[in-house]
Short mmCIF file of C-alpha atoms in Angstrom, two decimals:
data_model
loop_
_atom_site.label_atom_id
_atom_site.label_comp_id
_atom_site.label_asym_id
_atom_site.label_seq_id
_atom_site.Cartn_x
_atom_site.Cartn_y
_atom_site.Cartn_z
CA UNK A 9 -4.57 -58.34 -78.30
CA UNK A 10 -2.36 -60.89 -80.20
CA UNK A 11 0.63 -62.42 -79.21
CA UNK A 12 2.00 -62.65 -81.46
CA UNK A 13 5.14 -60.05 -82.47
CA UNK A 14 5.29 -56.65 -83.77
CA UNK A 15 8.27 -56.38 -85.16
CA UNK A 16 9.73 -58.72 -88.10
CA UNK A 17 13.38 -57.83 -88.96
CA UNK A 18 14.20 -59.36 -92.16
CA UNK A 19 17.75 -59.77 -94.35
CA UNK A 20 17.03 -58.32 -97.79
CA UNK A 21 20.02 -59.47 -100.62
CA UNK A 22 20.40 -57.65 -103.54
CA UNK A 23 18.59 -59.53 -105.45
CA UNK A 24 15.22 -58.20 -103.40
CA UNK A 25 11.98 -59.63 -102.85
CA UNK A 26 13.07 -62.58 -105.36
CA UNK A 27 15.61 -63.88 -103.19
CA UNK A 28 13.26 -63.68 -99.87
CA UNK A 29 11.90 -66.78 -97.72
CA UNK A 30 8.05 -67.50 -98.11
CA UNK A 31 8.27 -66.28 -94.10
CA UNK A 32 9.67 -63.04 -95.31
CA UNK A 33 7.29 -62.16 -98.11
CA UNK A 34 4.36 -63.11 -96.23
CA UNK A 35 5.70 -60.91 -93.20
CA UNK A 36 5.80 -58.27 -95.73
CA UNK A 37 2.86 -58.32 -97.51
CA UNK A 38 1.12 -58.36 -94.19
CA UNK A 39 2.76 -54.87 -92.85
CA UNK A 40 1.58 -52.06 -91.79
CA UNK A 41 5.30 -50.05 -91.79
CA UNK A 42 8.07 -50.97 -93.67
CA UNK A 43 11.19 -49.13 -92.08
CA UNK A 44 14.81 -49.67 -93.27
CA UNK A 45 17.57 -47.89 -95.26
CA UNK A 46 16.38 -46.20 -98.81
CA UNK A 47 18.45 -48.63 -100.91
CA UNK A 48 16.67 -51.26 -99.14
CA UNK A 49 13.43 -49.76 -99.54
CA UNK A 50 14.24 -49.60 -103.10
CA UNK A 51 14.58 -53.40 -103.51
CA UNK A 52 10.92 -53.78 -102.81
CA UNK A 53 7.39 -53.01 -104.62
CA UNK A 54 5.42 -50.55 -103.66
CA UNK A 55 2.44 -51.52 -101.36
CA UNK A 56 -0.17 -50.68 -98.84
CA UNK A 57 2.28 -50.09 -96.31
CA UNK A 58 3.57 -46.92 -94.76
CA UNK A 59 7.22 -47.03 -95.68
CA UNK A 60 10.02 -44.94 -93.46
CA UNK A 61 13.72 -44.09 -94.52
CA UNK A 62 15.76 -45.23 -91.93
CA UNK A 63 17.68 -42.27 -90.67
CA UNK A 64 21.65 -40.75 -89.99
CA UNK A 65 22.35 -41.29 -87.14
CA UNK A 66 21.31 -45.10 -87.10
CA UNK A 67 20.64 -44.35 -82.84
CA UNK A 68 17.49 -41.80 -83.89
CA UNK A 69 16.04 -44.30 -86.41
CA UNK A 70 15.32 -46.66 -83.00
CA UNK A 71 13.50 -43.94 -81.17
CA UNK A 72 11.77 -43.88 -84.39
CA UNK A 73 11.05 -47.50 -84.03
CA UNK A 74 9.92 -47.48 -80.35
CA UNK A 75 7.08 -45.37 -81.32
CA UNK A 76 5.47 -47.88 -83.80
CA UNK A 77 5.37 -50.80 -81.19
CA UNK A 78 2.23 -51.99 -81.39
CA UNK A 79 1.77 -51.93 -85.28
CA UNK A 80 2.41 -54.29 -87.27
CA UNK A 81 6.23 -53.21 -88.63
CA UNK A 82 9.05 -54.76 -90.83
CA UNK A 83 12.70 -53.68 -90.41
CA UNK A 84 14.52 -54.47 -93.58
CA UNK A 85 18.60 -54.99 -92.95
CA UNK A 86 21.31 -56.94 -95.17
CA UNK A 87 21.79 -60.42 -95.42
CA UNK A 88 22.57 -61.73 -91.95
CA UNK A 89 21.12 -59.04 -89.75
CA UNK A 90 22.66 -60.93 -87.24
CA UNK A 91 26.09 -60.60 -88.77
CA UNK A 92 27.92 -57.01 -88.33
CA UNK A 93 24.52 -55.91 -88.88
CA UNK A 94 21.73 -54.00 -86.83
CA UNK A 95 19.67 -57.20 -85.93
CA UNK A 96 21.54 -57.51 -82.45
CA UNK A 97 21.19 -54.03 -81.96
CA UNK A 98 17.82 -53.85 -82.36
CA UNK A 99 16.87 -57.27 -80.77
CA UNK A 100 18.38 -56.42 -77.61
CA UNK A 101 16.63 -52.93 -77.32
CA UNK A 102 12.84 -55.13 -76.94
CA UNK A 103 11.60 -58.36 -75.45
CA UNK A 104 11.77 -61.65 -77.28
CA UNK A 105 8.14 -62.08 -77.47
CA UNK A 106 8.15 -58.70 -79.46
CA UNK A 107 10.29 -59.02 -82.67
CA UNK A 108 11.06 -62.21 -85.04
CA UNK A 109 13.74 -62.64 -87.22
CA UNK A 110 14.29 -63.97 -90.73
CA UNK A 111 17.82 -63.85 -91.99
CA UNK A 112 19.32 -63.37 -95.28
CA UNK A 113 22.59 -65.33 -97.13
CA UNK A 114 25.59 -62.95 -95.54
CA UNK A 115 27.69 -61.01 -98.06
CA UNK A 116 30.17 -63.37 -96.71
CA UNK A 117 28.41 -66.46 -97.20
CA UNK A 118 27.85 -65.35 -100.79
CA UNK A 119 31.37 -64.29 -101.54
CA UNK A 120 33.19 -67.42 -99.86
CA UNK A 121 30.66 -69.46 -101.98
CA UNK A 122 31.84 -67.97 -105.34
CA UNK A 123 35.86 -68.48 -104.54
CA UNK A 124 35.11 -72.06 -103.17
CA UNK A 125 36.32 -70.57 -99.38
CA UNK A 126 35.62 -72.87 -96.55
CA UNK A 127 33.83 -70.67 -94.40
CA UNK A 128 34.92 -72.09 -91.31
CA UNK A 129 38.60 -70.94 -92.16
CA UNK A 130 37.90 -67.58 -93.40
CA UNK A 131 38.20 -64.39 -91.23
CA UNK A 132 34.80 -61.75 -91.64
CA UNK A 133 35.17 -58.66 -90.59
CA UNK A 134 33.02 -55.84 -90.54
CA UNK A 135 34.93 -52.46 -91.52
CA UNK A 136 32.14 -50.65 -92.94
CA UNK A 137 31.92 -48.51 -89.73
CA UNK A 138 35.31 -49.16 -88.72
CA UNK A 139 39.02 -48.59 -89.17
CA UNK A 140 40.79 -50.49 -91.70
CA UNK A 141 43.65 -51.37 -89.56
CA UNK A 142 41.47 -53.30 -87.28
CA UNK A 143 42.49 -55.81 -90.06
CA UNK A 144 46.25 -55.46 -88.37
CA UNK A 145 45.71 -58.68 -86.43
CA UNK A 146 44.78 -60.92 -89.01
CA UNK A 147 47.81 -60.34 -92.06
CA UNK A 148 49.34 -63.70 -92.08
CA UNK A 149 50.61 -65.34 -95.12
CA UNK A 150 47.97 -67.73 -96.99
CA UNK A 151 45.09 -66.45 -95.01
CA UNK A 152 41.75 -65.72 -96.23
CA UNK A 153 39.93 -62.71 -94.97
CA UNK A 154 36.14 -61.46 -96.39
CA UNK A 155 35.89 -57.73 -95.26
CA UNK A 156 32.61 -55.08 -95.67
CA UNK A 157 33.03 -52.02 -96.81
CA UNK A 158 32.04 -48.35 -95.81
CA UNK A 159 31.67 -47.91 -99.85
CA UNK A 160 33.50 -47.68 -103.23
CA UNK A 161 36.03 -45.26 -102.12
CA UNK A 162 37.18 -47.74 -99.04
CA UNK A 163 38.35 -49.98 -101.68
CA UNK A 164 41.44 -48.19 -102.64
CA UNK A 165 41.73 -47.22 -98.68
CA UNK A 166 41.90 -51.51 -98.68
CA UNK A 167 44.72 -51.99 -101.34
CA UNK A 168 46.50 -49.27 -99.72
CA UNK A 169 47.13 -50.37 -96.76
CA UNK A 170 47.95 -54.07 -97.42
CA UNK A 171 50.97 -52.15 -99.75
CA UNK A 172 51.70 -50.24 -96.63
CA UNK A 173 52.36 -53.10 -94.16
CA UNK A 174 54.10 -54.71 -97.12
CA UNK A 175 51.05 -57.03 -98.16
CA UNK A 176 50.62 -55.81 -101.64
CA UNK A 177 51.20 -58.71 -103.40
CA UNK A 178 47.91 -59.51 -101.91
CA UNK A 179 44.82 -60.90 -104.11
CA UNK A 180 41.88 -58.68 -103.47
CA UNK A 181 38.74 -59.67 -104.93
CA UNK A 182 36.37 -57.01 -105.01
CA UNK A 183 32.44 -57.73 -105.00
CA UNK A 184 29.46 -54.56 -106.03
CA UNK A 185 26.33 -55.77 -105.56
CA UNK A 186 26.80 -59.32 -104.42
CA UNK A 187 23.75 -61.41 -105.40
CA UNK A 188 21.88 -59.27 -107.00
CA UNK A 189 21.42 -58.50 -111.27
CA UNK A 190 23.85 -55.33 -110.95
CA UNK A 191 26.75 -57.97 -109.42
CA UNK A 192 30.10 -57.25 -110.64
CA UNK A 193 33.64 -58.84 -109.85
CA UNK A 194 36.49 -57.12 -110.04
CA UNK A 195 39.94 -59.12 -108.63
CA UNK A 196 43.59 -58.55 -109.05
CA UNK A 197 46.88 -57.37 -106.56
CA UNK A 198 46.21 -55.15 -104.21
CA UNK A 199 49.41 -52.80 -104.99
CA UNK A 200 47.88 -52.46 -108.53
CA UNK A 201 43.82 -52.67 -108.13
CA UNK A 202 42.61 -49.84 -109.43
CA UNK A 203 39.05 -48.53 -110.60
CA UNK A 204 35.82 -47.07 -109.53
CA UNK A 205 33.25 -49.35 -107.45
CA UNK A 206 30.00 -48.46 -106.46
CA UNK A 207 28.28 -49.24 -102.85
CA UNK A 208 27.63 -52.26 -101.58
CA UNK A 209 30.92 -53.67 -101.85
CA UNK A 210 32.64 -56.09 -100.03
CA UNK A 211 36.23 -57.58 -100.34
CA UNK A 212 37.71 -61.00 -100.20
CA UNK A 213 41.79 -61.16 -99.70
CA UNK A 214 44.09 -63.80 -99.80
CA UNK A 215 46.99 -62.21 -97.37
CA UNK A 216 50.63 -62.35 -99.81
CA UNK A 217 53.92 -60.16 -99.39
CA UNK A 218 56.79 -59.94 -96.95
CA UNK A 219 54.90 -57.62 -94.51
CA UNK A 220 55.43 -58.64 -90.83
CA UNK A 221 53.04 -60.84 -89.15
CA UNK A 222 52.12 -60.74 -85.93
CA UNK A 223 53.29 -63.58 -83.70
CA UNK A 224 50.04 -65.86 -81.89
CA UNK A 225 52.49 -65.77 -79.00
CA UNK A 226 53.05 -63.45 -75.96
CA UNK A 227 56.04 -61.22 -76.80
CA UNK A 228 55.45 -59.48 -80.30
CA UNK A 229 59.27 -58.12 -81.74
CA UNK A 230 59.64 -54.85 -79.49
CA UNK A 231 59.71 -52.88 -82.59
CA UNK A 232 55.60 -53.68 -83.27
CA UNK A 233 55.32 -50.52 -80.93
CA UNK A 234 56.63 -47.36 -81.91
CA UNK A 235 58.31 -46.33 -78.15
CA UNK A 236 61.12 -43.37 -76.74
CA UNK A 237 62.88 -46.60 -75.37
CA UNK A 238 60.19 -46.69 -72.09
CA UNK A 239 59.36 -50.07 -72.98
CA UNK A 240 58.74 -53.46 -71.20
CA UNK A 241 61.25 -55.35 -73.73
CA UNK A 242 59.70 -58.88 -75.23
CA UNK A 243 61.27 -61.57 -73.02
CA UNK A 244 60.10 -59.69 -69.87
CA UNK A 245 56.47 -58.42 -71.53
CA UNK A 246 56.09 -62.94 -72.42
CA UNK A 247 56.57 -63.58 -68.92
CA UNK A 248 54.44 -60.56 -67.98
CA UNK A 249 51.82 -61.46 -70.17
CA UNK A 250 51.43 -64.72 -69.22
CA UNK A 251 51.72 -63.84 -65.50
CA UNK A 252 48.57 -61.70 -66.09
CA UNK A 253 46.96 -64.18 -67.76
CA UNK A 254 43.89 -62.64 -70.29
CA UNK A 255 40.90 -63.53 -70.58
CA UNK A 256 38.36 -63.25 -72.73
CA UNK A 257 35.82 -59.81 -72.19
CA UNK A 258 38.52 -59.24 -69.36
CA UNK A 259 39.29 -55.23 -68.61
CA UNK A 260 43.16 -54.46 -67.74
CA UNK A 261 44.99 -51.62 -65.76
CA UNK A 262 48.11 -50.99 -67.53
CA UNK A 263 49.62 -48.35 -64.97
CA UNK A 264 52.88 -46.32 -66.12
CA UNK A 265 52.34 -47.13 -69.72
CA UNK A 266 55.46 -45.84 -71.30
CA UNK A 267 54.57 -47.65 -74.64
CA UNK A 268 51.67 -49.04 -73.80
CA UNK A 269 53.15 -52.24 -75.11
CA UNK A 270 51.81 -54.44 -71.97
CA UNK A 271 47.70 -53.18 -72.79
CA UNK A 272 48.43 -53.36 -76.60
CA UNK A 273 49.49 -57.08 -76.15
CA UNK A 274 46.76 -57.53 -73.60
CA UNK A 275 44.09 -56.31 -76.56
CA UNK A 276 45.65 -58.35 -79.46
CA UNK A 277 45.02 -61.33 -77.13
CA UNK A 278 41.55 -61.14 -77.83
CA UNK A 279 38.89 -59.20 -79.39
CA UNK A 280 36.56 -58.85 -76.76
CA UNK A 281 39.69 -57.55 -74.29
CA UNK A 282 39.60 -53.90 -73.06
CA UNK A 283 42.61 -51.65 -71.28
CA UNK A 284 42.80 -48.36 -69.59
CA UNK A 285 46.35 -47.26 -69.67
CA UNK A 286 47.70 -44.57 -67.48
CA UNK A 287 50.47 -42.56 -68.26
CA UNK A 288 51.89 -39.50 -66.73
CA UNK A 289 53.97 -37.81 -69.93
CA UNK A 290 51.80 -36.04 -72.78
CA UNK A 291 54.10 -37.28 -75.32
CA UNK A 292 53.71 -41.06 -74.45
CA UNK A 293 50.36 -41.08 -74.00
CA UNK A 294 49.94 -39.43 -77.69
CA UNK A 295 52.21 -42.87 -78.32
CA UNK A 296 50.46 -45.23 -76.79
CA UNK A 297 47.30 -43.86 -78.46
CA UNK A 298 49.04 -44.05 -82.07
CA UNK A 299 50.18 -47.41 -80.98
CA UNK A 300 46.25 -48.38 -80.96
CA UNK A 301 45.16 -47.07 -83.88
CA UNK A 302 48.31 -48.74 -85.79
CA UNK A 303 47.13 -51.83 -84.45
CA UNK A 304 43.62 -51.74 -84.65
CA UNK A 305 42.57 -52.18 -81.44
CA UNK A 306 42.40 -48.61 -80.33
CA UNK A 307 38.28 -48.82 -79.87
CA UNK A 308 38.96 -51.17 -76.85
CA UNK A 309 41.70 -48.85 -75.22
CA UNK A 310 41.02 -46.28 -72.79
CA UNK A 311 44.34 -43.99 -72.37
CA UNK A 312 43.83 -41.49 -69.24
CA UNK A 313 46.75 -38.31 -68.88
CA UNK A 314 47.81 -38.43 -65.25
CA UNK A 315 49.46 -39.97 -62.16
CA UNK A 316 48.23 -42.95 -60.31
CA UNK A 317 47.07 -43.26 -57.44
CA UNK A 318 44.96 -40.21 -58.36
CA UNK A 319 43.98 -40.96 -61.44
CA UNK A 320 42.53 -44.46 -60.42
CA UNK A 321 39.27 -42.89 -58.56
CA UNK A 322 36.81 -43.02 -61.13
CA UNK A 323 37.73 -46.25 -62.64
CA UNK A 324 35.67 -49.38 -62.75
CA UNK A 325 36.95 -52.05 -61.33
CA UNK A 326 39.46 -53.83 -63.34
CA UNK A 327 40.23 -58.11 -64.08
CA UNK A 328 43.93 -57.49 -63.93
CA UNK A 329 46.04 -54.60 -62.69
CA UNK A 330 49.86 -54.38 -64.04
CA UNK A 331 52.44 -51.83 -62.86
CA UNK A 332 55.11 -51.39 -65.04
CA UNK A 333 55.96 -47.66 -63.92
CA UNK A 334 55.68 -44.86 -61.34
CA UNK A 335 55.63 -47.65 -58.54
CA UNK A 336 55.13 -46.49 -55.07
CA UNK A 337 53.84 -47.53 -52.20
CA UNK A 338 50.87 -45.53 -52.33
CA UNK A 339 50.38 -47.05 -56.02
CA UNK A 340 51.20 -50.12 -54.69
CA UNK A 341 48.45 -49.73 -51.90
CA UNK A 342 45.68 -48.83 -54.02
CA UNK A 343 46.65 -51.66 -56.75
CA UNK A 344 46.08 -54.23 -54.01
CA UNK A 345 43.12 -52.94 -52.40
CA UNK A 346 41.23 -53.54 -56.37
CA UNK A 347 41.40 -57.25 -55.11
CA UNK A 348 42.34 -58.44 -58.75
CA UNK A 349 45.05 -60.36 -60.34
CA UNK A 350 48.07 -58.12 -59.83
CA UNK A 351 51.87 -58.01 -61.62
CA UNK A 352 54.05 -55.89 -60.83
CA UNK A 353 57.59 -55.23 -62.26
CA UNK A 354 60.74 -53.32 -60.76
CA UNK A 355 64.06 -52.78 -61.51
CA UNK A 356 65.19 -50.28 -59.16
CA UNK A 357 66.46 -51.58 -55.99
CA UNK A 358 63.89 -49.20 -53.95
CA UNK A 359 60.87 -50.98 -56.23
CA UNK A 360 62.20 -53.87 -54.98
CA UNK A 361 62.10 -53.22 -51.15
CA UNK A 362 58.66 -52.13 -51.66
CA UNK A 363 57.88 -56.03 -53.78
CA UNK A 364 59.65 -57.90 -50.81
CA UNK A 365 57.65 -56.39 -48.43
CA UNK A 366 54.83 -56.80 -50.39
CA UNK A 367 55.22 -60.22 -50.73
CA UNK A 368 55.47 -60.90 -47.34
CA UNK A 369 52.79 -59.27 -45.93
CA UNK A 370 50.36 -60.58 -48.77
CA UNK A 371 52.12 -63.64 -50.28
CA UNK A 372 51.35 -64.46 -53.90
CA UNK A 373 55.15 -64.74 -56.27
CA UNK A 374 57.96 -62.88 -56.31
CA UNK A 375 60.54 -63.83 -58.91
CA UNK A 376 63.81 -62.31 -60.22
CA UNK A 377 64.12 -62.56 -63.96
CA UNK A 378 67.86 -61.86 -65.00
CA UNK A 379 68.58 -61.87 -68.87
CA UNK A 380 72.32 -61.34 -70.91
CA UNK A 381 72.84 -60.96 -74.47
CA UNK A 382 76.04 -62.10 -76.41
CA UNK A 383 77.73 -59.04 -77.24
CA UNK A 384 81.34 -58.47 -79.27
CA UNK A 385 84.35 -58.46 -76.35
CA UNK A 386 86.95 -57.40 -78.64
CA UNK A 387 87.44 -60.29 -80.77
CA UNK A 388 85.17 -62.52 -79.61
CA UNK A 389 81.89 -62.73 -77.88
CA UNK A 390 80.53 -62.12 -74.05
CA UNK A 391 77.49 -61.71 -72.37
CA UNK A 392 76.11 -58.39 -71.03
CA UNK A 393 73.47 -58.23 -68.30
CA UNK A 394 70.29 -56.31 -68.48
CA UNK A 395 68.92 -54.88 -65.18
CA UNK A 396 67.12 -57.72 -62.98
CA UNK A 397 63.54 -57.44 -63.06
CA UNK A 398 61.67 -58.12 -59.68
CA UNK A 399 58.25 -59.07 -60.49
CA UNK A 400 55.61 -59.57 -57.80
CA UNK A 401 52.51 -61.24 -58.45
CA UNK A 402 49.33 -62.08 -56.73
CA UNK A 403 45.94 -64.01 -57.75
CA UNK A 404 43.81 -63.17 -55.29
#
């Protein structure tokens, strides 16, 4: 039996078999099964090989796939298979020795290649299979973002939103078809883009308006999270954040969420974060989850209904545990026993007792953060005090 592989996966642009390496057309002319979406199925001639529609869900189209190992079998897939496309899916489902690859030019390679983009500096994002806001992160003035698209329709989804967050003075250039002989441009502002585009599309944007940007810095302005006033305010959430310390591919325990503002700030750290945030109260957990989606980062966030200690049992163990709420010393208890980075913040003088003794029984940080605000005093100014915060922390 050969060695060599069974399965090819290969990029396919629009312009189809034209646009192909030698690698790829020879990998194609010697198939046996050609499997891939119909439109890419479509860009090729018709041939001695058995050719399969790649089905809906894309999960049963690999099931499909695992029963033609052994033959001699193509995958076609856009561009850069490799780039928000199924290539990493797919490669990590078989053995090396078992599949090649030959990539394609990216839709974002071709697109930052027409505007003169430095690649590098441009943000690619891949929101044909996901939320639109996931683009929340990323609206800065002067920045350049390349974004797929579900289809035509999520165009005026696209120029929608950027006039929601107050980003439709934005240039969105629209491309249908990139690369291929059907290719058409279509660019303007986002608050008045209109028409009808046809699928693939993609979209590059060059972020304008007087929306507001999310800070790179711990602390975003308190009112980035819609909240009932249960909220760990932005000096305190800095300090917090810091104290905590993320991580990339880390997983936090944001216990007592109130707003959930501690996880949220935790995910828009970055991307490859993830948070499970428990919260007692119906309501605020309904927040915290709107909170997500508003943000974009709601596919990392796990919110769980219920009461800790309880509702810690069936939880993996997390990277970094914060209490922010509901502290007691059975919460307290199980939060050490996880054996993770732990912060925990009090401002009731019974919280407290419970943080001293903690500290002294199992070390680690205990500081006292007191802020004041100027405030009018009749006719002039004075400060007003906040409630200390006792925060206890422990690395361990």
């Amino acid at each position: 039996m050969s060695d060599a592989p069974w399965l090819t996966i290969i990029g396919i642009g629009e312009d189809g078999v034209a646009g192909l390496s030698g690698a790829s057309q020879a990998a194609l002319a010697r198939a046996e099964v050609v499997m891939g979406p119909p439109r890419h199925l479509d860009l090729i001639p018709d041939g001695a090989a058995r050719r399969i529609a790649w089905p809906v869900p894309f999960a049963d189209g690999l099931a499909m796939l695992d029963g033609l190992s052994g033959q001699c079998v193509v995958v076609l897939a856009s561009g850069d298979p490799f780039w928000f496309g199924a290539g990493s899916v797919i490669a990590r489902r078989y053995a090396a020795s078992e599949w090649v690859a030959h990539p394609g030019p990216s839709c974002f390679a071709l697109a930052a290649a027409q505007l003169g983009w430095a690649l590098e500096n441009t943000t690619c994002l891949g929101l044909h299979a996901a939320p639109i806001a996931r683009m929340r992160r990323h609206l800065a003035q002067k920045d350049h973002l390349i974004v797929t698209l579900r289809d035509g329709e999520a165009v005026a989804e696209l120029t929608g939103y950027l006039s929601d967050t107050g980003f439709g003075d934005s240039t969105v250039t629209v491309f249908e078809h990139l690369g291929g002989p059907a290719e058409r441009v279509t660019s303007g502002q986002a608050a008045t883009l209109k028409g009808s585009f046809g699928h693939p599309v993609c979209a590059a944007i060059e972020i304008a308006g007087n929306g507001a940007s999310l800070t790179i810095a711990t602390g975003q302005s308190d009112d980035t999270f819609a909240s009932d006033g249960q909220m760990t305010k932005r000096p305190i959430r800095a300090i917090t954040l810091s104290t905590l310390a993320p991580k990339p591919h880390e997983h936090l325990w944001d216990i007592g969420g109130g707003s959930g503002s501690i996880a949220l700030e935790w995910l828009l750290s970055h991307p490859t974060t993830h948070a499970t945030c428990i919260e007692p109260r119906s309501d605020r957990a309904a927040r915290i989850r709107q909170n997500s989606v508003d943000l974009g980062v709601d596919g990392r966030l796990t919110v769980i209904k219920g009461v800790a200690p309880d509702a810690l049992g069936d939880l993996d163990t997390p990277d970094a545990l914060f209490i922010g709420g509901g502290l007691s010393q059975p919460t307290l208890d199980a939060a050490i026993a996880q054996g993770v980075r732990l912060v925990v913040n009090a401002v009731t003088l019974e919280g407290e007792v419970l943080l001293t003794a903690a500290h002294a029984t199992h070390g680690g940080d205990l500081l006292r953060i007191a802020l004041s605000n100027a405030t009018p005093l009749g006719s002039k100014r004075g400060w007003t005090s906040a409630y200390p915060v006792v925060q206890w922390s422990r690395v361990p």
